[in-house]
Tab-separated table of C-alpha atoms in Angstrom:
chain	number	residue	atom	x	y	z
A	1	MET	CA	68.559	47.388	36.882
A	2	SER	CA	69.837	45.028	34.214
A	3	GLN	CA	70.869	41.525	35.028
A	4	PRO	CA	74.586	40.548	34.441
A	5	SER	CA	74.693	38.328	31.298
A	6	PRO	CA	75.180	34.641	31.787
A	7	PRO	CA	78.632	33.144	31.169
A	8	PRO	CA	79.403	32.234	27.658
A	9	LEU	CA	79.409	28.265	28.541
A	10	LEU	CA	76.005	28.822	30.162
A	11	ARG	CA	74.636	30.507	27.192
A	12	SER	CA	76.118	27.997	24.693
A	13	LEU	CA	74.702	24.987	26.858
A	14	GLN	CA	71.005	26.602	26.823
A	15	ARG	CA	71.398	27.229	22.818
A	16	LEU	CA	72.273	23.845	22.391
A	17	ARG	CA	69.391	22.694	24.679
A	18	GLY	CA	66.615	24.558	22.840
A	19	ALA	CA	68.018	22.986	19.391
A	20	PHE	CA	67.661	19.474	20.914
A	21	TRP	CA	64.598	20.115	22.396
A	22	ARG	CA	62.909	21.592	19.006
A	23	ARG	CA	64.298	18.581	17.237
A	24	ARG	CA	62.879	16.023	19.897
A	25	ALA	CA	59.479	17.915	19.733
A	26	ALA	CA	58.754	17.354	16.064
A	27	LEU	CA	60.061	13.932	16.360
A	28	TRP	CA	57.599	12.916	18.644
A	29	LEU	CA	54.852	14.530	17.364
A	30	VAL	CA	54.801	12.936	14.087
A	31	ARG	CA	55.691	9.660	16.228
A	32	ALA	CA	52.514	10.419	18.358
A	33	VAL	CA	50.155	10.750	15.483
A	34	TRP	CA	50.909	7.213	14.061
A	35	LEU	CA	51.102	5.595	17.374
A	36	ALA	CA	47.417	6.768	17.791
A	37	LEU	CA	46.451	5.662	14.199
A	38	LEU	CA	47.923	2.630	14.832
A	39	VAL	CA	45.306	1.419	17.454
A	40	PRO	CA	42.401	1.723	15.214
A	41	THR	CA	44.243	-0.340	12.542
A	42	LEU	CA	44.955	-3.163	14.774
A	43	PHE	CA	41.040	-3.149	15.869
A	44	MET	CA	39.923	-3.083	12.047
A	45	ALA	CA	42.385	-5.884	11.075
A	46	GLY	CA	40.681	-8.112	13.912
A	47	TYR	CA	37.269	-7.118	12.782
A	48	LEU	CA	37.860	-8.085	9.172
A	49	TRP	CA	39.903	-11.322	9.800
A	50	LEU	CA	39.249	-12.229	13.261
A	51	GLY	CA	35.608	-11.589	13.626
A	52	TRP	CA	36.053	-9.045	16.292
A	53	GLN	CA	33.043	-6.894	17.093
A	54	PRO	CA	34.523	-3.998	19.337
A	55	VAL	CA	32.227	-1.034	20.553
A	56	TRP	CA	33.709	2.387	19.698
A	57	TYR	CA	35.144	3.339	22.644
A	58	TYR	CA	37.007	0.121	23.194
A	59	TRP	CA	39.482	1.475	20.184
A	60	LEU	CA	39.188	5.452	20.667
A	61	SER	CA	40.291	5.451	24.690
A	62	PRO	CA	43.655	3.464	23.660
A	63	MET	CA	43.803	5.580	20.710
A	64	LEU	CA	43.974	9.092	22.762
A	65	LEU	CA	45.807	7.715	25.276
A	66	VAL	CA	48.877	6.598	23.356
A	67	GLY	CA	48.618	10.187	21.600
A	68	PHE	CA	48.641	12.027	25.031
A	69	LEU	CA	51.358	9.962	26.292
A	70	ALA	CA	53.721	10.420	23.366
A	71	LEU	CA	53.129	14.339	23.542
A	72	LEU	CA	54.162	14.582	27.252
A	73	TRP	CA	57.006	12.521	26.573
A	74	ALA	CA	58.206	14.992	23.614
A	75	LEU	CA	57.855	18.238	25.899
A	76	ARG	CA	59.401	16.996	28.875
A	77	PRO	CA	62.194	19.417	29.835
A	78	ILE	CA	65.953	19.044	29.548
A	79	ARG	CA	68.346	19.616	32.063
A	80	LEU	CA	71.783	21.191	31.539
A	81	LYS	CA	73.946	19.123	33.907
A	82	LYS	CA	72.374	15.902	32.568
A	83	MET	CA	72.745	17.141	29.010
A	84	ALA	CA	76.510	18.107	29.415
A	85	GLY	CA	77.136	14.590	30.942
A	86	ARG	CA	75.112	12.912	28.173
A	87	LEU	CA	77.360	15.054	25.706
A	88	ASP	CA	80.708	13.760	27.331
A	89	ARG	CA	79.704	9.980	26.952
A	90	ARG	CA	78.740	10.100	23.377
A	91	LEU	CA	81.306	12.151	22.012
A	92	GLY	CA	83.781	10.852	24.146
A	93	LEU	CA	85.247	14.289	25.854
A	94	ARG	CA	86.230	12.247	28.953
A	95	ALA	CA	83.752	14.684	31.249
A	96	ARG	CA	85.361	17.703	29.765
A	97	LEU	CA	81.718	19.565	29.241
A	98	ILE	CA	80.696	18.653	32.853
A	99	THR	CA	83.953	19.575	34.327
A	100	ALA	CA	83.674	22.939	32.863
A	101	PHE	CA	79.956	23.589	33.540
A	102	GLU	CA	80.849	22.865	37.463
A	103	VAL	CA	83.500	25.062	37.219
A	104	GLY	CA	81.604	27.871	35.564
A	105	GLN	CA	78.935	27.466	38.366
A	106	ALA	CA	81.462	27.810	41.448
A	107	ALA	CA	83.044	30.821	39.882
A	108	GLN	CA	79.794	32.637	39.246
A	109	ARG	CA	78.755	31.817	42.992
A	110	THR	CA	81.758	32.865	44.646
A	111	ASN	CA	82.852	35.936	42.165
A	112	GLN	CA	86.513	35.128	41.968
A	113	ALA	CA	88.469	35.611	39.051
A	114	ASP	CA	89.299	32.168	37.337
A	115	ASN	CA	92.694	30.988	36.881
A	116	LEU	CA	94.141	30.468	33.389
A	117	VAL	CA	93.313	26.699	33.891
A	118	ALA	CA	89.761	27.395	34.141
A	119	GLN	CA	89.806	29.928	31.376
A	120	ARG	CA	91.115	27.520	28.813
A	121	LEU	CA	88.973	24.747	29.745
A	122	LEU	CA	85.808	27.137	29.719
A	123	GLN	CA	86.752	28.140	26.317
A	124	GLU	CA	87.618	24.785	24.671
A	125	SER	CA	84.145	23.775	26.041
A	126	VAL	CA	82.078	26.789	24.446
A	127	ASN	CA	83.917	26.169	21.026
A	128	ILE	CA	82.879	22.762	21.196
A	129	LEU	CA	79.085	23.197	21.927
A	130	ILE	CA	79.135	25.913	19.184
A	131	ASP	CA	80.404	23.545	16.594
A	132	LEU	CA	77.972	20.846	17.821
A	133	ARG	CA	75.193	23.440	17.720
A	134	ARG	CA	75.778	24.008	14.105
A	135	HIS	CA	75.548	20.198	13.254
A	136	ILE	CA	72.290	19.759	15.031
A	137	ARG	CA	69.122	19.975	12.381
A	138	THR	CA	65.692	20.014	13.525
A	139	LEU	CA	64.392	17.840	10.191
A	140	GLY	CA	66.722	15.092	10.348
A	141	ARG	CA	66.831	11.911	9.070
A	142	GLY	CA	64.999	10.749	12.401
A	143	PHE	CA	62.079	13.169	11.572
A	144	TRP	CA	61.844	11.844	8.089
A	145	LEU	CA	61.587	7.908	8.995
A	146	GLU	CA	58.944	9.041	11.334
A	147	LEU	CA	56.967	10.796	8.710
A	148	GLN	CA	57.276	7.585	6.590
A	149	ALA	CA	56.166	5.597	9.442
A	150	LEU	CA	52.835	7.845	9.900
A	151	ILE	CA	52.457	7.970	5.949
A	152	ALA	CA	52.489	3.698	5.943
A	153	VAL	CA	49.952	3.719	8.906
A	154	ALA	CA	47.549	5.956	7.553
A	155	ALA	CA	47.209	4.120	4.080
A	156	LEU	CA	47.016	0.750	5.708
A	157	LEU	CA	44.182	2.203	8.052
A	158	ALA	CA	42.716	3.746	4.861
A	159	ALA	CA	42.737	0.175	2.764
A	160	LEU	CA	41.244	-1.591	5.726
A	161	LEU	CA	38.201	0.863	5.831
A	162	MET	CA	37.785	0.668	2.103
A	163	LEU	CA	38.004	-3.065	2.303
A	164	ASP	CA	35.083	-3.046	4.685
A	165	ALA	CA	32.993	-0.607	2.540
A	166	LEU	CA	33.382	-2.881	-0.477
A	167	THR	CA	32.568	-6.488	1.263
A	168	PRO	CA	29.199	-7.180	0.687
A	169	GLN	CA	27.094	-7.535	4.110
A	170	LEU	CA	25.399	-10.509	4.699
A	171	PRO	CA	22.472	-10.711	7.090
A	172	ASN	CA	23.043	-13.069	10.033
A	173	ALA	CA	19.934	-15.245	9.126
A	174	THR	CA	19.996	-19.014	9.771
A	175	VAL	CA	20.242	-21.388	6.768
A	176	VAL	CA	17.012	-22.946	5.699
A	177	GLU	CA	17.246	-26.338	4.232
A	178	LEU	CA	14.917	-26.245	1.136
A	179	PRO	CA	12.831	-29.530	0.741
A	180	ALA	CA	14.055	-32.515	-1.442
A	181	SER	CA	11.519	-32.535	-4.287
A	182	TRP	CA	8.887	-30.066	-4.552
A	183	GLN	CA	5.433	-30.991	-5.623
A	184	GLU	CA	2.708	-28.528	-6.872
A	185	PRO	CA	-0.234	-28.722	-4.830
A	186	LYS	CA	-3.246	-29.503	-5.995
A	187	ALA	CA	-6.461	-27.261	-6.418
A	188	GLU	CA	-8.356	-29.137	-3.828
A	189	ALA	CA	-5.568	-28.314	-1.509
A	190	VAL	CA	-5.172	-24.771	-1.879
A	191	LEU	CA	-8.812	-23.790	-2.459
A	192	PRO	CA	-11.251	-26.200	-0.838
A	193	PRO	CA	-14.498	-26.142	-3.319
A	194	ASP	CA	-16.706	-25.048	-0.594
A	195	ALA	CA	-14.529	-22.669	1.129
A	196	GLU	CA	-15.829	-19.219	2.423
A	197	LEU	CA	-13.339	-16.673	1.522
A	198	PHE	CA	-14.693	-13.736	3.200
A	199	PRO	CA	-17.011	-14.890	6.250
A	200	PRO	CA	-19.283	-11.858	7.307
A	201	PRO	CA	-18.816	-11.101	10.923
A	202	PHE	CA	-22.065	-11.675	11.973
A	203	ALA	CA	-22.905	-14.752	9.666
A	204	GLN	CA	-26.968	-14.730	11.251
A	205	GLU	CA	-27.786	-10.993	10.142
A	206	PRO	CA	-28.999	-11.746	6.431
A	207	GLN	CA	-31.248	-14.577	8.025
A	208	ILE	CA	-32.580	-12.254	11.117
A	209	GLN	CA	-32.986	-9.513	8.665
A	210	GLN	CA	-35.618	-11.802	6.489
A	211	ILE	CA	-37.254	-12.795	9.696
A	212	MET	CA	-37.949	-9.337	11.422
A	213	SER	CA	-40.647	-7.746	10.506
A	214	GLN	CA	-40.968	-3.573	9.951
A	215	GLU	CA	-42.741	-3.180	13.394
A	216	GLN	CA	-40.037	-5.144	15.242
A	217	THR	CA	-36.957	-3.252	12.942
A	218	GLN	CA	-38.627	0.224	14.227
A	219	GLN	CA	-39.112	-1.131	17.673
A	220	ALA	CA	-35.435	-2.115	17.873
A	221	LEU	CA	-34.316	1.344	16.097
A	222	GLU	CA	-36.411	3.272	18.858
A	223	ALA	CA	-34.687	1.393	22.082
A	224	LEU	CA	-31.087	1.832	20.388
A	225	ALA	CA	-31.990	5.733	20.144
A	226	ASP	CA	-33.177	5.911	24.016
A	227	ALA	CA	-29.866	4.241	25.027
A	228	LEU	CA	-27.982	6.431	23.002
A	229	ARG	CA	-29.505	9.711	23.894
A	230	ASP	CA	-28.139	10.319	27.539
A	231	GLN	CA	-24.290	10.021	25.997
A	232	ALA	CA	-22.595	13.293	24.163
A	233	VAL	CA	-21.140	11.393	21.744
A	234	THR	CA	-24.146	9.727	20.450
A	235	ARG	CA	-26.746	12.088	21.034
A	236	SER	CA	-26.479	12.957	17.388
A	237	ILE	CA	-26.809	9.365	16.458
A	238	ALA	CA	-30.388	9.147	18.716
A	239	GLU	CA	-31.803	12.240	16.829
A	240	ALA	CA	-30.793	10.751	13.545
A	241	LEU	CA	-32.828	7.631	14.287
A	242	ASP	CA	-35.536	9.616	16.046
A	243	ARG	CA	-35.996	11.415	12.496
A	244	GLY	CA	-35.783	8.054	10.637
A	245	ASP	CA	-32.676	9.256	9.259
A	246	LEU	CA	-30.858	5.549	9.211
A	247	SER	CA	-28.231	6.590	6.587
A	248	GLY	CA	-27.261	9.715	8.826
A	249	ALA	CA	-27.134	7.602	11.972
A	250	ALA	CA	-25.089	4.797	10.199
A	251	GLU	CA	-22.437	7.669	9.139
A	252	GLY	CA	-22.553	8.874	12.898
A	253	LEU	CA	-21.620	5.501	14.186
A	254	ARG	CA	-18.881	5.282	11.633
A	255	ARG	CA	-17.376	8.637	12.604
A	256	LEU	CA	-17.964	7.488	16.304
A	257	ALA	CA	-15.484	4.564	15.133
A	258	ASP	CA	-12.905	6.781	13.787
A	259	GLN	CA	-12.762	8.781	16.917
A	260	LEU	CA	-13.266	5.913	19.713
A	261	GLY	CA	-9.488	6.214	20.321
A	262	GLU	CA	-9.450	9.889	21.294
A	263	LEU	CA	-12.319	9.332	24.024
A	264	SER	CA	-11.345	8.882	27.582
A	265	GLU	CA	-11.959	5.927	29.636
A	266	GLN	CA	-15.012	7.326	31.140
A	267	ALA	CA	-16.246	8.128	27.903
A	268	ARG	CA	-16.007	4.641	26.679
A	269	GLY	CA	-16.716	2.939	29.502
A	270	GLU	CA	-20.472	5.046	29.124
A	271	LEU	CA	-20.902	3.883	25.820
A	272	GLY	CA	-20.223	0.197	26.513
A	273	GLN	CA	-23.019	0.441	29.300
A	274	ALA	CA	-25.321	2.035	26.479
A	275	MET	CA	-24.505	-0.776	24.284
A	276	GLN	CA	-25.361	-3.136	26.594
A	277	GLU	CA	-28.513	-1.586	27.739
A	278	ALA	CA	-29.623	-1.151	24.093
A	279	ALA	CA	-29.003	-4.950	23.741
A	280	GLU	CA	-30.899	-5.859	26.491
A	281	SER	CA	-33.877	-3.588	25.937
A	282	MET	CA	-33.827	-5.396	22.281
A	283	GLY	CA	-33.853	-8.704	23.751
A	284	GLU	CA	-34.138	-11.424	21.165
A	285	ASN	CA	-36.404	-9.510	18.613
A	286	ALA	CA	-33.483	-7.993	16.606
A	287	PRO	CA	-30.139	-10.438	16.884
A	288	GLY	CA	-29.102	-8.473	13.911
A	289	LEU	CA	-28.524	-5.347	16.185
A	290	THR	CA	-27.906	-7.061	19.593
A	291	GLY	CA	-24.908	-8.841	18.115
A	292	PRO	CA	-22.457	-5.893	17.293
A	293	LEU	CA	-24.133	-4.147	20.457
A	294	GLN	CA	-22.655	-6.792	22.879
A	295	SER	CA	-19.489	-7.329	20.895
A	296	GLY	CA	-18.985	-3.701	21.295
A	297	SER	CA	-19.882	-3.790	24.683
A	298	ASN	CA	-17.452	-6.376	25.881
A	299	ALA	CA	-14.606	-4.687	23.624
A	300	LEU	CA	-15.024	-1.551	25.425
A	301	GLU	CA	-15.161	-3.497	28.884
A	302	GLN	CA	-11.677	-5.218	27.904
A	303	ASN	CA	-10.122	-1.795	26.505
A	304	ASP	CA	-10.032	-3.175	23.143
A	305	VAL	CA	-10.392	-0.336	21.179
A	306	ARG	CA	-9.803	-2.065	17.445
A	307	ALA	CA	-12.891	-4.938	18.179
A	308	ALA	CA	-14.893	-1.927	19.360
A	309	GLN	CA	-14.339	-0.029	16.238
A	310	GLN	CA	-15.322	-3.163	14.143
A	311	ALA	CA	-18.516	-3.795	15.924
A	312	LEU	CA	-19.295	0.060	15.534
A	313	GLU	CA	-18.900	-0.589	11.780
A	314	ALA	CA	-20.975	-3.876	11.878
A	315	LEU	CA	-23.647	-1.701	13.710
A	316	ALA	CA	-23.810	0.914	11.209
A	317	GLU	CA	-24.123	-1.673	8.241
A	318	ALA	CA	-26.869	-3.668	10.128
A	319	ILE	CA	-28.713	-0.126	10.631
A	320	GLU	CA	-28.257	0.257	6.804
A	321	SER	CA	-29.554	-3.087	5.751
A	322	ALA	CA	-32.512	-2.551	8.036
A	323	GLN	CA	-33.055	1.118	5.776
A	324	ASP	CA	-32.908	-0.984	2.626
A	325	ALA	CA	-35.100	-3.937	3.727
A	326	PRO	CA	-38.871	-2.067	4.019
A	327	GLN	CA	-37.976	-0.362	0.569
A	328	GLU	CA	-37.383	-3.670	-1.173
A	329	SER	CA	-40.258	-5.128	0.351
A	330	ALA	CA	-42.419	-2.208	-0.900
A	331	GLN	CA	-41.101	-2.245	-4.365
A	332	ALA	CA	-41.506	-6.259	-4.375
A	333	GLN	CA	-45.221	-5.427	-3.658
A	334	PRO	CA	-46.603	-3.423	-6.278
A	335	GLU	CA	-44.532	-5.188	-8.727
A	336	SER	CA	-46.297	-8.720	-7.887
A	337	SER	CA	-49.578	-6.840	-8.150
A	338	GLY	CA	-49.473	-5.289	-11.154
A	339	GLN	CA	-48.447	-7.827	-13.500
A	340	PRO	CA	-51.407	-9.496	-13.603
A	341	GLN	CA	-53.157	-6.102	-14.676
A	342	GLU	CA	-50.586	-5.547	-17.280
A	343	ASN	CA	-51.183	-8.943	-18.810
A	344	SER	CA	-54.854	-8.868	-18.676
A	345	GLY	CA	-54.709	-4.988	-19.811
A	346	GLU	CA	-52.586	-5.411	-22.854
A	347	PRO	CA	-53.382	-7.677	-25.725
A	348	GLN	CA	-50.829	-10.269	-26.548
A	349	PRO	CA	-48.488	-9.546	-29.992
A	350	GLY	CA	-50.196	-12.503	-31.458
A	351	GLU	CA	-53.727	-11.584	-30.650
A	352	GLY	CA	-53.164	-7.909	-32.480
A	353	GLN	CA	-51.656	-9.430	-35.549
A	354	GLU	CA	-54.631	-12.275	-35.656
A	355	GLU	CA	-57.246	-9.522	-35.453
A	356	ALA	CA	-55.598	-7.169	-38.192
A	357	GLN	CA	-55.131	-10.408	-40.335
A	358	GLU	CA	-58.643	-11.346	-40.072
A	359	GLY	CA	-59.763	-8.071	-40.601
A	360	GLN	CA	-58.072	-7.439	-43.988
A	361	ASN	CA	-59.217	-10.721	-44.884
A	362	PRO	CA	-63.082	-11.079	-44.460
A	363	ALA	CA	-63.489	-13.109	-47.635
A	364	ASP	CA	-61.465	-15.991	-46.276
A	365	GLN	CA	-63.750	-16.448	-43.182
A	366	PRO	CA	-66.688	-18.297	-44.790
A	367	GLN	CA	-64.399	-20.634	-46.572
A	368	GLU	CA	-62.182	-21.328	-43.734
A	369	GLY	CA	-65.626	-21.837	-41.710
A	370	GLN	CA	-66.181	-24.499	-44.272
A	371	GLY	CA	-62.905	-26.199	-43.976
A	372	SER	CA	-63.103	-26.176	-40.341
A	373	GLY	CA	-66.593	-27.796	-40.299
A	374	ALA	CA	-65.441	-30.269	-42.627
A	375	GLY	CA	-62.498	-30.942	-40.486
A	376	SER	CA	-64.295	-31.198	-37.449
A	377	GLY	CA	-66.767	-33.939	-39.039
A	378	GLU	CA	-63.525	-36.085	-39.801
A	379	GLU	CA	-61.950	-35.469	-36.535
A	380	GLY	CA	-64.700	-37.005	-34.726
A	381	GLU	CA	-65.697	-36.530	-30.879
A	382	GLY	CA	-63.155	-34.124	-29.977
A	383	GLY	CA	-65.755	-32.052	-28.924
A	384	ASP	CA	-63.412	-28.969	-29.447
A	385	GLN	CA	-64.986	-26.261	-31.137
A	386	PRO	CA	-62.884	-23.230	-32.753
A	387	ALA	CA	-63.725	-20.264	-30.354
A	388	SER	CA	-65.583	-17.247	-32.014
A	389	GLU	CA	-63.998	-14.042	-32.695
A	390	GLU	CA	-65.541	-12.151	-29.632
A	391	GLU	CA	-63.990	-14.928	-27.706
A	392	ARG	CA	-60.837	-14.652	-28.830
A	393	LEU	CA	-60.072	-10.910	-28.970
A	394	GLY	CA	-59.589	-9.756	-25.217
A	395	VAL	CA	-60.876	-6.033	-26.124
A	396	GLU	CA	-64.271	-4.251	-26.582
A	397	GLY	CA	-66.132	-3.513	-29.320
A	398	GLN	CA	-68.255	-4.479	-32.122
A	399	PRO	CA	-66.994	-6.950	-35.011
A	400	LEU	CA	-66.583	-5.136	-38.244
A	401	GLU	CA	-67.837	-6.938	-41.569
A	402	LEU	CA	-66.088	-6.317	-44.723
A	403	GLU	CA	-67.651	-7.117	-48.059
A	404	SER	CA	-65.170	-7.858	-51.396
A	405	ASP	CA	-66.460	-6.216	-54.754
A	406	PRO	CA	-66.831	-9.262	-57.231
A	407	ALA	CA	-66.101	-7.025	-60.170
A	408	SER	CA	-62.809	-6.236	-58.509
A	409	GLU	CA	-61.668	-10.201	-58.449
A	410	GLU	CA	-61.718	-10.061	-62.099
A	411	ARG	CA	-58.936	-7.235	-62.219
A	412	VAL	CA	-56.796	-9.206	-60.009
A	413	LEU	CA	-54.303	-11.849	-61.464
A	414	GLN	CA	-53.854	-14.866	-59.553
A	415	PRO	CA	-49.879	-15.684	-58.774
A	416	ALA	CA	-49.750	-18.339	-61.415
A	417	GLU	CA	-51.094	-16.396	-64.230
A	418	LEU	CA	-48.812	-13.543	-63.250
A	419	ASP	CA	-45.586	-16.051	-63.257
A	420	ALA	CA	-46.750	-17.112	-66.563
A	421	GLU	CA	-47.153	-13.849	-68.138
A	422	ALA	CA	-43.878	-12.484	-66.893
A	423	GLY	CA	-41.846	-15.301	-68.492
A	424	ASP	CA	-38.050	-14.827	-68.245
A	425	GLU	CA	-38.421	-11.030	-67.033
A	426	THR	CA	-38.806	-12.135	-63.453
A	427	ALA	CA	-36.141	-14.058	-61.850
A	428	GLU	CA	-36.341	-16.471	-58.774
A	429	ASP	CA	-34.608	-13.814	-56.541
A	430	SER	CA	-36.971	-10.892	-57.561
A	431	PRO	CA	-39.317	-9.658	-54.838
A	432	PHE	CA	-42.336	-10.225	-57.350
A	433	ALA	CA	-41.556	-13.652	-57.860
A	434	ARG	CA	-44.180	-15.608	-55.738
A	435	GLN	CA	-45.001	-19.243	-55.503
A	436	THR	CA	-48.502	-20.548	-55.571
A	437	THR	CA	-49.684	-21.540	-52.125
A	438	HIS	CA	-52.977	-22.293	-53.288
A	439	THR	CA	-53.745	-24.044	-56.654
A	440	ASN	CA	-57.533	-24.558	-55.839
A	441	GLY	CA	-59.451	-21.564	-57.028
A	442	ASP	CA	-62.145	-22.335	-54.296
A	443	LEU	CA	-60.409	-20.640	-51.654
A	444	GLY	CA	-60.856	-17.091	-53.170
A	445	PRO	CA	-58.317	-14.764	-54.339
A	446	ASP	CA	-54.811	-14.339	-53.081
A	447	PRO	CA	-54.814	-11.405	-50.691
A	448	LEU	CA	-51.237	-10.726	-51.445
A	449	ALA	CA	-51.921	-10.276	-55.476
A	450	TYR	CA	-51.620	-7.107	-57.152
A	451	PRO	CA	-53.255	-5.532	-60.241
A	452	TRP	CA	-50.997	-6.597	-63.481
A	453	GLN	CA	-51.438	-2.884	-64.796
A	454	LYS	CA	-49.266	-1.481	-61.732
A	455	ARG	CA	-46.603	-4.155	-61.969
A	456	ASP	CA	-44.052	-1.467	-62.814
A	457	VAL	CA	-44.946	1.199	-60.494
A	458	ILE	CA	-44.720	-1.458	-57.897
A	459	ARG	CA	-41.394	-2.923	-58.920
A	460	ARG	CA	-39.671	0.443	-59.127
A	461	TYR	CA	-41.154	0.974	-55.271
A	462	PHE	CA	-39.404	-1.929	-54.011
A	463	THR	CA	-36.555	-1.769	-56.309
A	464	PRO	CA	-33.278	-0.351	-54.247
């Protein structure tokens, strides 16, 4: 069964209420947006110029609250009786609309026929409402004003954000005052003359290695292998020490140092105890090895992994240096013993040249002997006799006597005669021009003289 249609006055009031509600909802929706944006704009201005440091939820909560309240106010319902009373007051109708609304409600409840006065009042009220609804616009002047306010607030917020982005962010650091006058430091102040730049972790290690003998080193390594044999992580190092592979043992210690942080506390404790036992078994015979062992044991007891790793690295270097020390001593011994043999077995370069010169000039020996004899007589009682040929040479063998042919001396030209016969053909820088070193003919022929007939052949040979 269809419901009866409402009276014309009530229908006109409902349509007018819908128009009012749509206009108010659009206006308050825009207003809610710019009111919500106004909250972060104010906080941003305080941040830039007042030094505020707000947390994000300080401005986000008021922003959401203002927007939500504005929407609730925009969507609130409109009652017909209250709307009719407000229209009477604003339009100056002297309660005509509210009276017509009450008369219509009473006639609808009692179902009585209206009189002529009531019908006229209702008809005039309907005409007023229809005419009023035609003048109502959803997007009126108020809406455009609210939209302009929204654009202005959004532009202001964007400008503040851009200003903050372009402002250089200086670090919050305290100001340090520079000294009044700076003077360049001297070399002695920066680097002392006897400064030790990189001191070794164990300064006594080189001296100890020089004092330790090979037997002491072997005993110390055996004690170290016995101490490390019972641990699973160090068994390979002990086996390398048993084989004499010191480089492999050093490499194993370095690997153990790298993996020390991954071991459990129990394993590190057992390793520290083993290192302490090894140091005690060595005693004072090998301080170069006991130093790293004691340092590593103390570091593991204090759970200082970094110091323990350094101690293992130092122990590996000490083992490698113990390997190099016997080799250096073994190399030094043959060198020291072989040097006299080489000196005794090989002749000196000067002796070989003297021997060759003496062998080529046998004719000079008698004359030199005469000169030396005369010289010894003049020098007096020096007592130093010239050494014989067998004493001068450090080799075994019989001396060879060479005899010269007297006939060949007649065909050999002397340097003075050669230079005189050459005349202008021989220059001073020529390889054939020789100056006379002995003008006395009693000394014998010049061993460097050459036959005159072979002059051109020898010249072509030495000419480049």
